[in-house]
mmCIF file with all atom_site columns, C-alpha atoms and ligand atoms in Angstrom:
data_model
loop_
_atom_site.group_PDB
_atom_site.id
_atom_site.type_symbol
_atom_site.label_atom_id
_atom_site.label_alt_id
_atom_site.label_comp_id
_atom_site.label_asym_id
_atom_site.label_entity_id
_atom_site.label_seq_id
_atom_site.pdbx_PDB_ins_code
_atom_site.Cartn_x
_atom_site.Cartn_y
_atom_site.Cartn_z
_atom_site.occupancy
_atom_site.B_iso_or_equiv
_atom_site.pdbx_formal_charge
_atom_site.auth_seq_id
_atom_site.auth_comp_id
_atom_site.auth_asym_id
_atom_site.auth_atom_id
_atom_site.pdbx_PDB_model_num
ATOM   1   C  CA  . MET W 1 1   ? -10.096 16.822  -27.546 1.00 0.00 ? 582  MET W CA  1
ATOM   2   C  CA  . THR W 1 2   ? -8.752  13.373  -26.027 1.00 0.00 ? 583  THR W CA  1
ATOM   3   C  CA  . ASP W 1 3   ? -10.945 11.418  -23.603 1.00 0.00 ? 584  ASP W CA  1
ATOM   4   C  CA  . ALA W 1 4   ? -9.557  11.355  -19.898 1.00 0.00 ? 585  ALA W CA  1
ATOM   5   C  CA  . ARG W 1 5   ? -8.757  7.535   -20.161 1.00 0.00 ? 586  ARG W CA  1
ATOM   6   C  CA  . ASP W 1 6   ? -7.439  7.702   -24.120 1.00 0.00 ? 587  ASP W CA  1
ATOM   7   C  CA  . PHE W 1 7   ? -4.947  9.793   -22.836 1.00 0.00 ? 588  PHE W CA  1
ATOM   8   C  CA  . VAL W 1 8   ? -3.587  7.966   -19.565 1.00 0.00 ? 589  VAL W CA  1
ATOM   9   C  CA  . ARG W 1 9   ? -3.626  5.165   -22.059 1.00 0.00 ? 590  ARG W CA  1
ATOM   10  C  CA  . ASP W 1 10  ? -1.298  6.849   -24.191 1.00 0.00 ? 591  ASP W CA  1
ATOM   11  C  CA  . LEU W 1 11  ? 0.815   8.463   -21.794 1.00 0.00 ? 592  LEU W CA  1
ATOM   12  C  CA  . ALA W 1 12  ? 1.698   4.789   -20.184 1.00 0.00 ? 593  ALA W CA  1
ATOM   13  C  CA  . GLN W 1 13  ? 2.539   3.905   -23.930 1.00 0.00 ? 594  GLN W CA  1
ATOM   14  C  CA  . GLU W 1 14  ? 5.096   7.231   -24.417 1.00 0.00 ? 595  GLU W CA  1
ATOM   15  C  CA  . ASN W 1 15  ? 6.039   6.535   -20.842 1.00 0.00 ? 596  ASN W CA  1
ATOM   16  C  CA  . ALA W 1 16  ? 6.938   2.111   -21.809 1.00 0.00 ? 597  ALA W CA  1
ATOM   17  C  CA  . ALA W 1 17  ? 8.779   3.522   -25.049 1.00 0.00 ? 598  ALA W CA  1
ATOM   18  C  CA  . PHE W 1 18  ? 10.565  6.262   -22.740 1.00 0.00 ? 599  PHE W CA  1
ATOM   19  C  CA  . TRP W 1 19  ? 12.038  3.610   -20.530 1.00 0.00 ? 600  TRP W CA  1
ATOM   20  C  CA  . ARG W 1 20  ? 12.870  0.977   -23.280 1.00 0.00 ? 601  ARG W CA  1
ATOM   21  C  CA  . ASP W 1 21  ? 16.350  -0.078  -22.246 1.00 0.00 ? 602  ASP W CA  1
ATOM   22  C  CA  . ARG W 1 22  ? 16.670  2.791   -20.289 1.00 0.00 ? 603  ARG W CA  1
ATOM   23  C  CA  . ASP W 1 23  ? 17.395  0.432   -17.327 1.00 0.00 ? 604  ASP W CA  1
ATOM   24  C  CA  . VAL W 1 24  ? 21.159  0.933   -16.325 1.00 0.00 ? 605  VAL W CA  1
ATOM   25  C  CA  . ARG W 1 25  ? 20.945  0.246   -13.008 1.00 0.00 ? 606  ARG W CA  1
ATOM   26  C  CA  . LEU W 1 26  ? 21.168  -4.320  -13.144 1.00 0.00 ? 607  LEU W CA  1
ATOM   27  C  CA  . ASP W 1 27  ? 23.407  -5.958  -15.693 1.00 0.00 ? 608  ASP W CA  1
ATOM   28  C  CA  . PRO W 1 28  ? 20.872  -9.094  -17.582 1.00 0.00 ? 609  PRO W CA  1
ATOM   29  C  CA  . ALA W 1 29  ? 24.511  -10.072 -19.237 1.00 0.00 ? 610  ALA W CA  1
ATOM   30  C  CA  . ALA W 1 30  ? 26.445  -9.609  -16.067 1.00 0.00 ? 611  ALA W CA  1
ATOM   31  C  CA  . PRO W 1 31  ? 28.399  -12.947 -14.332 1.00 0.00 ? 612  PRO W CA  1
ATOM   32  C  CA  . PRO W 1 32  ? 26.114  -14.220 -11.553 1.00 0.00 ? 613  PRO W CA  1
ATOM   33  C  CA  . ALA W 1 33  ? 29.015  -12.509 -8.536  1.00 0.00 ? 614  ALA W CA  1
ATOM   34  C  CA  . VAL W 1 34  ? 28.568  -8.810  -9.744  1.00 0.00 ? 615  VAL W CA  1
ATOM   35  C  CA  . ARG W 1 35  ? 24.548  -8.914  -10.547 1.00 0.00 ? 616  ARG W CA  1
ATOM   36  C  CA  . ARG W 1 36  ? 24.626  -10.872 -6.634  1.00 0.00 ? 617  ARG W CA  1
ATOM   37  C  CA  . GLU W 1 37  ? 26.661  -7.524  -6.198  1.00 0.00 ? 618  GLU W CA  1
ATOM   38  C  CA  . GLN W 1 38  ? 24.175  -5.001  -8.138  1.00 0.00 ? 619  GLN W CA  1
ATOM   39  C  CA  . ILE W 1 39  ? 20.838  -6.656  -6.625  1.00 0.00 ? 620  ILE W CA  1
ATOM   40  C  CA  . ARG W 1 40  ? 22.844  -5.356  -2.798  1.00 0.00 ? 621  ARG W CA  1
ATOM   41  C  CA  . TYR W 1 41  ? 23.885  -2.023  -4.365  1.00 0.00 ? 622  TYR W CA  1
ATOM   42  C  CA  . ARG W 1 42  ? 20.343  -1.957  -5.158  1.00 0.00 ? 623  ARG W CA  1
ATOM   43  C  CA  . MET W 1 43  ? 18.497  -3.200  -2.523  1.00 0.00 ? 624  MET W CA  1
ATOM   44  C  CA  . ARG W 1 44  ? 20.773  -0.374  -0.763  1.00 0.00 ? 625  ARG W CA  1
ATOM   45  C  CA  . GLN W 1 45  ? 18.664  2.221   -3.058  1.00 0.00 ? 626  GLN W CA  1
ATOM   46  C  CA  . GLY W 1 46  ? 15.141  1.119   -1.641  1.00 0.00 ? 627  GLY W CA  1
ATOM   47  C  CA  . VAL W 1 47  ? 15.962  0.363   2.410   1.00 0.00 ? 628  VAL W CA  1
ATOM   48  C  CA  . TYR W 1 48  ? 16.816  4.736   1.363   1.00 0.00 ? 629  TYR W CA  1
ATOM   49  C  CA  . ASN W 1 49  ? 14.016  5.471   -1.481  1.00 0.00 ? 630  ASN W CA  1
ATOM   50  C  CA  . GLU W 1 50  ? 10.860  3.339   0.225   1.00 0.00 ? 631  GLU W CA  1
ATOM   51  C  CA  . LEU W 1 51  ? 11.672  5.166   3.618   1.00 0.00 ? 632  LEU W CA  1
ATOM   52  C  CA  . ARG W 1 52  ? 12.393  8.312   1.480   1.00 0.00 ? 633  ARG W CA  1
ATOM   53  C  CA  . SER W 1 53  ? 8.396   7.962   -0.356  1.00 0.00 ? 634  SER W CA  1
ATOM   54  C  CA  . VAL W 1 54  ? 6.951   7.630   3.401   1.00 0.00 ? 635  VAL W CA  1
ATOM   55  C  CA  . GLU W 1 55  ? 8.701   11.271  4.003   1.00 0.00 ? 636  GLU W CA  1
ATOM   56  C  CA  . LEU W 1 56  ? 7.534   12.355  0.840   1.00 0.00 ? 637  LEU W CA  1
ATOM   57  C  CA  . ILE W 1 57  ? 4.049   11.244  0.690   1.00 0.00 ? 638  ILE W CA  1
ATOM   58  C  CA  . ALA W 1 58  ? 3.527   12.875  3.604   1.00 0.00 ? 639  ALA W CA  1
ATOM   59  C  CA  . ALA W 1 59  ? 4.409   16.082  2.837   1.00 0.00 ? 640  ALA W CA  1
ATOM   60  C  CA  . TRP W 1 60  ? 2.406   16.174  0.179   1.00 0.00 ? 641  TRP W CA  1
ATOM   61  C  CA  . ILE W 1 61  ? -0.770  14.503  1.857   1.00 0.00 ? 642  ILE W CA  1
ATOM   62  C  CA  . PRO W 1 62  ? -1.346  18.287  2.666   1.00 0.00 ? 643  PRO W CA  1
ATOM   63  C  CA  . HIS W 1 63  ? -0.453  19.932  -0.218  1.00 0.00 ? 644  HIS W CA  1
ATOM   64  C  CA  . VAL W 1 64  ? -3.837  17.558  -2.477  1.00 0.00 ? 645  VAL W CA  1
ATOM   65  C  CA  . PRO W 1 65  ? -7.236  18.827  -1.764  1.00 0.00 ? 646  PRO W CA  1
ATOM   66  C  CA  . GLU W 1 66  ? -9.160  16.256  -3.861  1.00 0.00 ? 647  GLU W CA  1
ATOM   67  C  CA  . ARG W 1 67  ? -10.718 14.412  -1.370  1.00 0.00 ? 648  ARG W CA  1
ATOM   68  C  CA  . GLU W 1 68  ? -11.009 11.242  -3.620  1.00 0.00 ? 649  GLU W CA  1
ATOM   69  C  CA  . ILE W 1 69  ? -6.987  11.641  -4.382  1.00 0.00 ? 650  ILE W CA  1
ATOM   70  C  CA  . ARG W 1 70  ? -6.146  12.146  -0.703  1.00 0.00 ? 651  ARG W CA  1
ATOM   71  C  CA  . ASP W 1 71  ? -7.939  9.240   0.421   1.00 0.00 ? 652  ASP W CA  1
ATOM   72  C  CA  . LEU W 1 72  ? -6.086  6.886   -1.474  1.00 0.00 ? 653  LEU W CA  1
ATOM   73  C  CA  . LEU W 1 73  ? -2.826  8.204   0.069   1.00 0.00 ? 654  LEU W CA  1
ATOM   74  C  CA  . PRO W 1 74  ? -2.443  6.857   3.858   1.00 0.00 ? 655  PRO W CA  1
ATOM   75  C  CA  . ASP W 1 75  ? -2.426  3.610   2.346   1.00 0.00 ? 656  ASP W CA  1
ATOM   76  C  CA  . GLN W 1 76  ? 0.137   3.714   0.506   1.00 0.00 ? 657  GLN W CA  1
ATOM   77  C  CA  . LEU W 1 77  ? 2.123   5.776   2.650   1.00 0.00 ? 658  LEU W CA  1
ATOM   78  C  CA  . ASP W 1 78  ? 1.339   2.695   5.216   1.00 0.00 ? 659  ASP W CA  1
ATOM   79  C  CA  . ASP W 1 79  ? 2.516   0.325   2.552   1.00 0.00 ? 660  ASP W CA  1
ATOM   80  C  CA  . GLU W 1 80  ? 5.797   2.659   1.664   1.00 0.00 ? 661  GLU W CA  1
ATOM   81  C  CA  . GLN W 1 81  ? 6.707   1.717   5.484   1.00 0.00 ? 662  GLN W CA  1
ATOM   82  C  CA  . ARG W 1 82  ? 6.345   -1.353  5.724   1.00 0.00 ? 663  ARG W CA  1
ATOM   83  C  CA  . HIS W 1 83  ? 8.704   -1.738  2.437   1.00 0.00 ? 664  HIS W CA  1
ATOM   84  C  CA  . TYR W 1 84  ? 11.160  0.080   4.060   1.00 0.00 ? 665  TYR W CA  1
ATOM   85  C  CA  . GLN W 1 85  ? 11.295  -3.011  7.739   1.00 0.00 ? 666  GLN W CA  1
ATOM   86  C  CA  . LEU W 1 86  ? 10.648  -5.760  5.372   1.00 0.00 ? 667  LEU W CA  1
ATOM   87  C  CA  . LEU W 1 87  ? 13.676  -4.051  2.666   1.00 0.00 ? 668  LEU W CA  1
ATOM   88  C  CA  . ARG W 1 88  ? 15.756  -3.196  6.445   1.00 0.00 ? 669  ARG W CA  1
ATOM   89  C  CA  . ARG W 1 89  ? 14.774  -6.844  7.641   1.00 0.00 ? 670  ARG W CA  1
ATOM   90  C  CA  . ARG W 1 90  ? 16.472  -8.660  4.863   1.00 0.00 ? 671  ARG W CA  1
ATOM   91  C  CA  . VAL W 1 91  ? 19.944  -6.770  4.339   1.00 0.00 ? 672  VAL W CA  1
ATOM   92  C  CA  . ILE W 1 92  ? 20.454  -7.555  7.918   1.00 0.00 ? 673  ILE W CA  1
ATOM   93  C  CA  . GLU W 1 93  ? 20.150  -10.758 7.386   1.00 0.00 ? 674  GLU W CA  1
ATOM   94  C  CA  . LEU W 1 94  ? 22.203  -10.369 4.116   1.00 0.00 ? 675  LEU W CA  1
ATOM   95  C  CA  . GLY W 1 95  ? 24.898  -9.515  7.046   1.00 0.00 ? 676  GLY W CA  1
ATOM   96  C  CA  . GLU W 1 96  ? 24.925  -5.690  6.142   1.00 0.00 ? 677  GLU W CA  1
ATOM   97  C  CA  . ASP W 1 97  ? 24.068  -3.049  8.745   1.00 0.00 ? 678  ASP W CA  1
ATOM   98  C  CA  . PRO W 1 98  ? 21.769  -0.611  6.550   1.00 0.00 ? 679  PRO W CA  1
ATOM   99  C  CA  . ASP W 1 99  ? 22.269  2.453   9.216   1.00 0.00 ? 680  ASP W CA  1
ATOM   100 C  CA  . ALA W 1 100 ? 25.993  2.444   8.529   1.00 0.00 ? 681  ALA W CA  1
ATOM   101 C  CA  . TYR W 1 101 ? 24.909  2.574   4.225   1.00 0.00 ? 682  TYR W CA  1
ATOM   102 C  CA  . ARG W 1 102 ? 26.578  6.216   3.311   1.00 0.00 ? 683  ARG W CA  1
ATOM   103 C  CA  . PRO W 1 103 ? 24.238  8.127   1.663   1.00 0.00 ? 684  PRO W CA  1
ATOM   104 C  CA  . LEU W 1 104 ? 23.097  8.168   -1.985  1.00 0.00 ? 685  LEU W CA  1
ATOM   105 C  CA  . PRO W 1 105 ? 23.415  11.317  -3.360  1.00 0.00 ? 686  PRO W CA  1
ATOM   106 C  CA  . GLU W 1 106 ? 21.614  10.788  -6.692  1.00 0.00 ? 687  GLU W CA  1
ATOM   107 C  CA  . TRP W 1 107 ? 18.278  9.602   -4.791  1.00 0.00 ? 688  TRP W CA  1
ATOM   108 C  CA  . GLU W 1 108 ? 19.348  12.143  -1.994  1.00 0.00 ? 689  GLU W CA  1
ATOM   109 C  CA  . THR W 1 109 ? 18.753  14.770  -4.885  1.00 0.00 ? 690  THR W CA  1
ATOM   110 C  CA  . LEU W 1 110 ? 15.537  13.125  -6.638  1.00 0.00 ? 691  LEU W CA  1
ATOM   111 C  CA  . PHE W 1 111 ? 13.728  12.874  -3.538  1.00 0.00 ? 692  PHE W CA  1
ATOM   112 C  CA  . ASP W 1 112 ? 14.562  16.851  -2.233  1.00 0.00 ? 693  ASP W CA  1
ATOM   113 C  CA  . TRP W 1 113 ? 13.185  17.973  -5.046  1.00 0.00 ? 694  TRP W CA  1
ATOM   114 C  CA  . LEU W 1 114 ? 10.196  15.544  -5.137  1.00 0.00 ? 695  LEU W CA  1
ATOM   115 C  CA  . VAL W 1 115 ? 9.488   17.067  -1.519  1.00 0.00 ? 696  VAL W CA  1
ATOM   116 C  CA  . ALA W 1 116 ? 10.035  20.488  -2.779  1.00 0.00 ? 697  ALA W CA  1
ATOM   117 C  CA  . CYS W 1 117 ? 7.206   19.808  -5.455  1.00 0.00 ? 698  CYS W CA  1
ATOM   118 C  CA  . ARG W 1 118 ? 4.327   19.569  -2.544  1.00 0.00 ? 699  ARG W CA  1
ATOM   119 C  CA  . ALA W 1 119 ? 2.689   22.572  -3.549  1.00 0.00 ? 700  ALA W CA  1
ATOM   120 C  CA  . ARG W 1 120 ? 2.875   21.793  -7.716  1.00 0.00 ? 701  ARG W CA  1
ATOM   121 C  CA  . PRO W 1 121 ? -1.099  20.947  -8.613  1.00 0.00 ? 702  PRO W CA  1
ATOM   122 C  CA  . THR W 1 122 ? -2.273  17.678  -8.000  1.00 0.00 ? 703  THR W CA  1
ATOM   123 C  CA  . LEU W 1 123 ? -1.821  16.358  -11.491 1.00 0.00 ? 704  LEU W CA  1
ATOM   124 C  CA  . GLU W 1 124 ? 1.273   17.341  -11.691 1.00 0.00 ? 705  GLU W CA  1
ATOM   125 C  CA  . LYS W 1 125 ? 2.770   15.782  -9.051  1.00 0.00 ? 706  LYS W CA  1
ATOM   126 C  CA  . LEU W 1 126 ? 0.638   12.059  -8.703  1.00 0.00 ? 707  LEU W CA  1
ATOM   127 C  CA  . ALA W 1 127 ? 1.598   12.065  -12.921 1.00 0.00 ? 708  ALA W CA  1
ATOM   128 C  CA  . MET W 1 128 ? 5.394   12.651  -11.402 1.00 0.00 ? 709  MET W CA  1
ATOM   129 C  CA  . PHE W 1 129 ? 6.091   9.829   -8.831  1.00 0.00 ? 710  PHE W CA  1
ATOM   130 C  CA  . GLN W 1 130 ? 2.394   7.613   -9.049  1.00 0.00 ? 711  GLN W CA  1
ATOM   131 C  CA  . PHE W 1 131 ? 1.697   7.863   -12.423 1.00 0.00 ? 712  PHE W CA  1
ATOM   132 C  CA  . ALA W 1 132 ? 5.600   7.655   -14.268 1.00 0.00 ? 713  ALA W CA  1
ATOM   133 C  CA  . GLY W 1 133 ? 7.329   6.235   -10.997 1.00 0.00 ? 714  GLY W CA  1
ATOM   134 C  CA  . GLU W 1 134 ? 5.711   4.015   -9.716  1.00 0.00 ? 715  GLU W CA  1
ATOM   135 C  CA  . THR W 1 135 ? 5.115   2.343   -12.857 1.00 0.00 ? 716  THR W CA  1
ATOM   136 C  CA  . GLN W 1 136 ? 8.902   2.245   -13.743 1.00 0.00 ? 717  GLN W CA  1
ATOM   137 C  CA  . SER W 1 137 ? 9.714   0.781   -10.329 1.00 0.00 ? 718  SER W CA  1
ATOM   138 C  CA  . CYS W 1 138 ? 7.157   -2.058  -11.017 1.00 0.00 ? 719  CYS W CA  1
ATOM   139 C  CA  . GLU W 1 139 ? 9.032   -2.341  -14.137 1.00 0.00 ? 720  GLU W CA  1
ATOM   140 C  CA  . GLY W 1 140 ? 12.413  -2.145  -12.168 1.00 0.00 ? 721  GLY W CA  1
ATOM   141 C  CA  . PHE W 1 141 ? 11.219  -4.255  -9.610  1.00 0.00 ? 722  PHE W CA  1
ATOM   142 C  CA  . GLU W 1 142 ? 10.169  -6.932  -12.277 1.00 0.00 ? 723  GLU W CA  1
ATOM   143 C  CA  . THR W 1 143 ? 13.546  -7.176  -13.755 1.00 0.00 ? 724  THR W CA  1
ATOM   144 C  CA  . LEU W 1 144 ? 14.919  -7.153  -10.031 1.00 0.00 ? 725  LEU W CA  1
ATOM   145 C  CA  . ILE W 1 145 ? 13.244  -10.144 -9.707  1.00 0.00 ? 726  ILE W CA  1
ATOM   146 C  CA  . ALA W 1 146 ? 13.926  -12.052 -12.438 1.00 0.00 ? 727  ALA W CA  1
ATOM   147 C  CA  . LEU W 1 147 ? 17.914  -11.399 -11.774 1.00 0.00 ? 728  LEU W CA  1
ATOM   148 C  CA  . ALA W 1 148 ? 17.500  -12.214 -8.246  1.00 0.00 ? 729  ALA W CA  1
ATOM   149 C  CA  . GLN W 1 149 ? 15.535  -15.699 -9.051  1.00 0.00 ? 730  GLN W CA  1
ATOM   150 C  CA  . GLU W 1 150 ? 19.466  -17.269 -9.587  1.00 0.00 ? 731  GLU W CA  1
ATOM   151 C  CA  . VAL W 1 151 ? 21.317  -15.678 -7.321  1.00 0.00 ? 732  VAL W CA  1
ATOM   152 C  CA  . ASP W 1 152 ? 19.401  -14.595 -4.865  1.00 0.00 ? 733  ASP W CA  1
ATOM   153 C  CA  . PRO W 1 153 ? 15.719  -16.778 -4.626  1.00 0.00 ? 734  PRO W CA  1
ATOM   154 C  CA  . GLU W 1 154 ? 15.046  -15.473 -0.931  1.00 0.00 ? 735  GLU W CA  1
ATOM   155 C  CA  . THR W 1 155 ? 15.645  -11.793 -2.362  1.00 0.00 ? 736  THR W CA  1
ATOM   156 C  CA  . ALA W 1 156 ? 13.335  -12.675 -4.855  1.00 0.00 ? 737  ALA W CA  1
ATOM   157 C  CA  . GLU W 1 157 ? 10.920  -13.908 -3.411  1.00 0.00 ? 738  GLU W CA  1
ATOM   158 C  CA  . LEU W 1 158 ? 10.299  -11.014 -0.922  1.00 0.00 ? 739  LEU W CA  1
ATOM   159 C  CA  . TYR W 1 159 ? 10.241  -8.692  -3.586  1.00 0.00 ? 740  TYR W CA  1
ATOM   160 C  CA  . ARG W 1 160 ? 7.403   -10.679 -5.375  1.00 0.00 ? 741  ARG W CA  1
ATOM   161 C  CA  . THR W 1 161 ? 5.236   -11.558 -2.709  1.00 0.00 ? 742  THR W CA  1
ATOM   162 C  CA  . ARG W 1 162 ? 5.379   -8.813  -0.350  1.00 0.00 ? 743  ARG W CA  1
ATOM   163 C  CA  . ILE W 1 163 ? 6.683   -5.519  -2.730  1.00 0.00 ? 744  ILE W CA  1
ATOM   164 C  CA  . LEU W 1 164 ? 5.641   -6.124  -6.080  1.00 0.00 ? 745  LEU W CA  1
ATOM   165 C  CA  . PRO W 1 165 ? 1.699   -5.998  -5.389  1.00 0.00 ? 746  PRO W CA  1
ATOM   166 C  CA  . ASP W 1 166 ? 1.855   -3.079  -3.503  1.00 0.00 ? 747  ASP W CA  1
ATOM   167 C  CA  . GLU W 1 167 ? 4.090   -1.198  -5.882  1.00 0.00 ? 748  GLU W CA  1
ATOM   168 C  CA  . TYR W 1 168 ? 1.059   -2.262  -9.118  1.00 0.00 ? 749  TYR W CA  1
ATOM   169 C  CA  . LEU W 1 169 ? -1.329  -0.398  -6.645  1.00 0.00 ? 750  LEU W CA  1
ATOM   170 C  CA  . HIS W 1 170 ? 0.859   2.456   -6.562  1.00 0.00 ? 751  HIS W CA  1
ATOM   171 C  CA  . ALA W 1 171 ? 0.960   3.294   -10.110 1.00 0.00 ? 752  ALA W CA  1
ATOM   172 C  CA  . ALA W 1 172 ? -2.970  2.365   -10.656 1.00 0.00 ? 753  ALA W CA  1
ATOM   173 C  CA  . ILE W 1 173 ? -3.493  5.497   -7.813  1.00 0.00 ? 754  ILE W CA  1
ATOM   174 C  CA  . GLY W 1 174 ? -1.276  7.533   -10.383 1.00 0.00 ? 755  GLY W CA  1
ATOM   175 C  CA  . ARG W 1 175 ? -3.718  6.015   -13.047 1.00 0.00 ? 756  ARG W CA  1
ATOM   176 C  CA  . ARG W 1 176 ? -6.902  7.545   -11.443 1.00 0.00 ? 757  ARG W CA  1
ATOM   177 C  CA  . ALA W 1 177 ? -5.815  10.239  -10.817 1.00 0.00 ? 758  ALA W CA  1
ATOM   178 C  CA  . LEU W 1 178 ? -4.856  11.530  -14.364 1.00 0.00 ? 759  LEU W CA  1
ATOM   179 C  CA  . THR W 1 179 ? -8.039  9.581   -15.378 1.00 0.00 ? 760  THR W CA  1
ATOM   180 C  CA  . LEU W 1 180 ? -9.518  12.223  -12.815 1.00 0.00 ? 761  LEU W CA  1
ATOM   181 C  CA  . LEU W 1 181 ? -7.783  15.075  -13.629 1.00 0.00 ? 762  LEU W CA  1
ATOM   182 C  CA  . ALA W 1 182 ? -5.974  15.517  -17.068 1.00 0.00 ? 763  ALA W CA  1
ATOM   183 C  CA  . ASP W 1 183 ? -10.110 16.328  -18.237 1.00 0.00 ? 764  ASP W CA  1
ATOM   184 C  CA  . THR W 1 184 ? -8.665  19.244  -20.670 1.00 0.00 ? 765  THR W CA  1
ATOM   185 C  CA  . PRO W 1 185 ? -5.953  20.096  -23.544 1.00 0.00 ? 766  PRO W CA  1
ATOM   186 C  CA  . ALA W 1 186 ? -4.468  21.903  -21.369 1.00 0.00 ? 767  ALA W CA  1
ATOM   187 C  CA  . ALA W 1 187 ? -4.105  19.547  -18.231 1.00 0.00 ? 768  ALA W CA  1
ATOM   188 C  CA  . GLN W 1 188 ? -3.294  16.723  -20.621 1.00 0.00 ? 769  GLN W CA  1
ATOM   189 C  CA  . ALA W 1 189 ? -0.367  19.039  -21.333 1.00 0.00 ? 770  ALA W CA  1
ATOM   190 C  CA  . GLN W 1 190 ? 0.663   19.504  -18.023 1.00 0.00 ? 771  GLN W CA  1
ATOM   191 C  CA  . ALA W 1 191 ? 0.590   16.074  -17.028 1.00 0.00 ? 772  ALA W CA  1
ATOM   192 C  CA  . ARG W 1 192 ? 2.915   14.930  -19.819 1.00 0.00 ? 773  ARG W CA  1
ATOM   193 C  CA  . ALA W 1 193 ? 5.843   17.653  -19.370 1.00 0.00 ? 774  ALA W CA  1
ATOM   194 C  CA  . ALA W 1 194 ? 5.563   16.183  -15.449 1.00 0.00 ? 775  ALA W CA  1
ATOM   195 C  CA  . CYS W 1 195 ? 5.958   13.158  -17.085 1.00 0.00 ? 776  CYS W CA  1
ATOM   196 C  CA  . ARG W 1 196 ? 8.781   14.034  -19.025 1.00 0.00 ? 777  ARG W CA  1
ATOM   197 C  CA  . GLU W 1 197 ? 10.242  15.524  -16.425 1.00 0.00 ? 778  GLU W CA  1
ATOM   198 C  CA  . MET W 1 198 ? 10.589  13.012  -13.767 1.00 0.00 ? 779  MET W CA  1
ATOM   199 C  CA  . ASN W 1 199 ? 11.987  10.213  -16.272 1.00 0.00 ? 780  ASN W CA  1
ATOM   200 C  CA  . GLU W 1 200 ? 14.345  13.321  -17.752 1.00 0.00 ? 781  GLU W CA  1
ATOM   201 C  CA  . ARG W 1 201 ? 15.254  12.858  -13.687 1.00 0.00 ? 782  ARG W CA  1
ATOM   202 C  CA  . ILE W 1 202 ? 14.920  9.005   -12.817 1.00 0.00 ? 783  ILE W CA  1
ATOM   203 C  CA  . PHE W 1 203 ? 17.443  8.276   -16.129 1.00 0.00 ? 784  PHE W CA  1
ATOM   204 C  CA  . ALA W 1 204 ? 19.731  10.126  -15.092 1.00 0.00 ? 785  ALA W CA  1
ATOM   205 C  CA  . ALA W 1 205 ? 19.459  8.478   -10.906 1.00 0.00 ? 786  ALA W CA  1
ATOM   206 C  CA  . TYR W 1 206 ? 20.070  5.928   -13.456 1.00 0.00 ? 787  TYR W CA  1
ATOM   207 C  CA  . ARG W 1 207 ? 22.741  6.285   -14.300 1.00 0.00 ? 788  ARG W CA  1
ATOM   208 C  CA  . ALA W 1 208 ? 24.261  8.432   -11.680 1.00 0.00 ? 789  ALA W CA  1
ATOM   209 C  CA  . HIS W 1 209 ? 23.491  4.276   -9.525  1.00 0.00 ? 790  HIS W CA  1
ATOM   210 C  CA  . ARG W 1 210 ? 25.183  2.607   -12.402 1.00 0.00 ? 791  ARG W CA  1
ATOM   211 C  CA  . VAL W 1 211 ? 28.314  4.684   -11.984 1.00 0.00 ? 792  VAL W CA  1
ATOM   212 C  CA  . ARG W 1 212 ? 28.917  4.116   -7.864  1.00 0.00 ? 793  ARG W CA  1
ATOM   213 C  CA  . VAL W 1 213 ? 28.335  0.594   -8.460  1.00 0.00 ? 794  VAL W CA  1
ATOM   214 C  CA  . ASP W 1 214 ? 30.518  -0.079  -11.028 1.00 0.00 ? 795  ASP W CA  1
ATOM   215 C  CA  . ARG W 1 215 ? 32.892  2.216   -8.676  1.00 0.00 ? 796  ARG W CA  1
ATOM   216 C  CA  . ARG W 1 216 ? 31.547  0.146   -6.076  1.00 0.00 ? 797  ARG W CA  1
ATOM   217 C  CA  . ALA W 1 217 ? 31.340  3.215   -3.978  1.00 0.00 ? 798  ALA W CA  1
HETATM 218 FE FE1 . FE2 H 2 .   ? 7.433   0.652   -1.808  1.00 0.00 ? 1095 FE2 H FE1 1
HETATM 219 FE FE1 . FE2 H 2 .   ? 5.507   2.939   -3.880  1.00 0.00 ? 1096 FE2 H FE1 1
#
């Protein structure tokens, strides 16, 4: 059997391979005006996702009986709530009204599904959201920061200093959970399948997101 630590490392590499060139939300080759538009939409997604993350973690906490893992979740909830407020404030500064945002169906579907997964085993839930999802969001934020640097440096700074460091901690919660719980071949297969399921769903959301941005819907 693969040692849990080695398994987590291998699975992280598999996830990274899955994600190579698949984040279609931002187009590095687009002219600055289009890029600025894509970043704005990305922030709108951020306001929505941070708030739904609060709701999601609140829904999951009662279904995480493993004390060592459960104890890490309230801090994550607190971080996501702070990120929501920070992004809300920033989009208001940029002249938008977050209360007037239309729903983002692709992200609504993803979060509704995650909330509905609350009763699944901790190993699967944390493989999906903290391990696969948060690791991918760190990657996404790195790209966003690099692309925003030129067209909206203040927003880039906000993500770099106030949001990204917390998201790396959330991804670490996922690694911790898998290291503790993926300790049999069956558990490792379960974690791997949960990651694959999550990655496919996130990728579907990314594609739908991009279609909407291109249509300016
Ligand atoms: Fe966050
Ligand atoms: Fe997070």
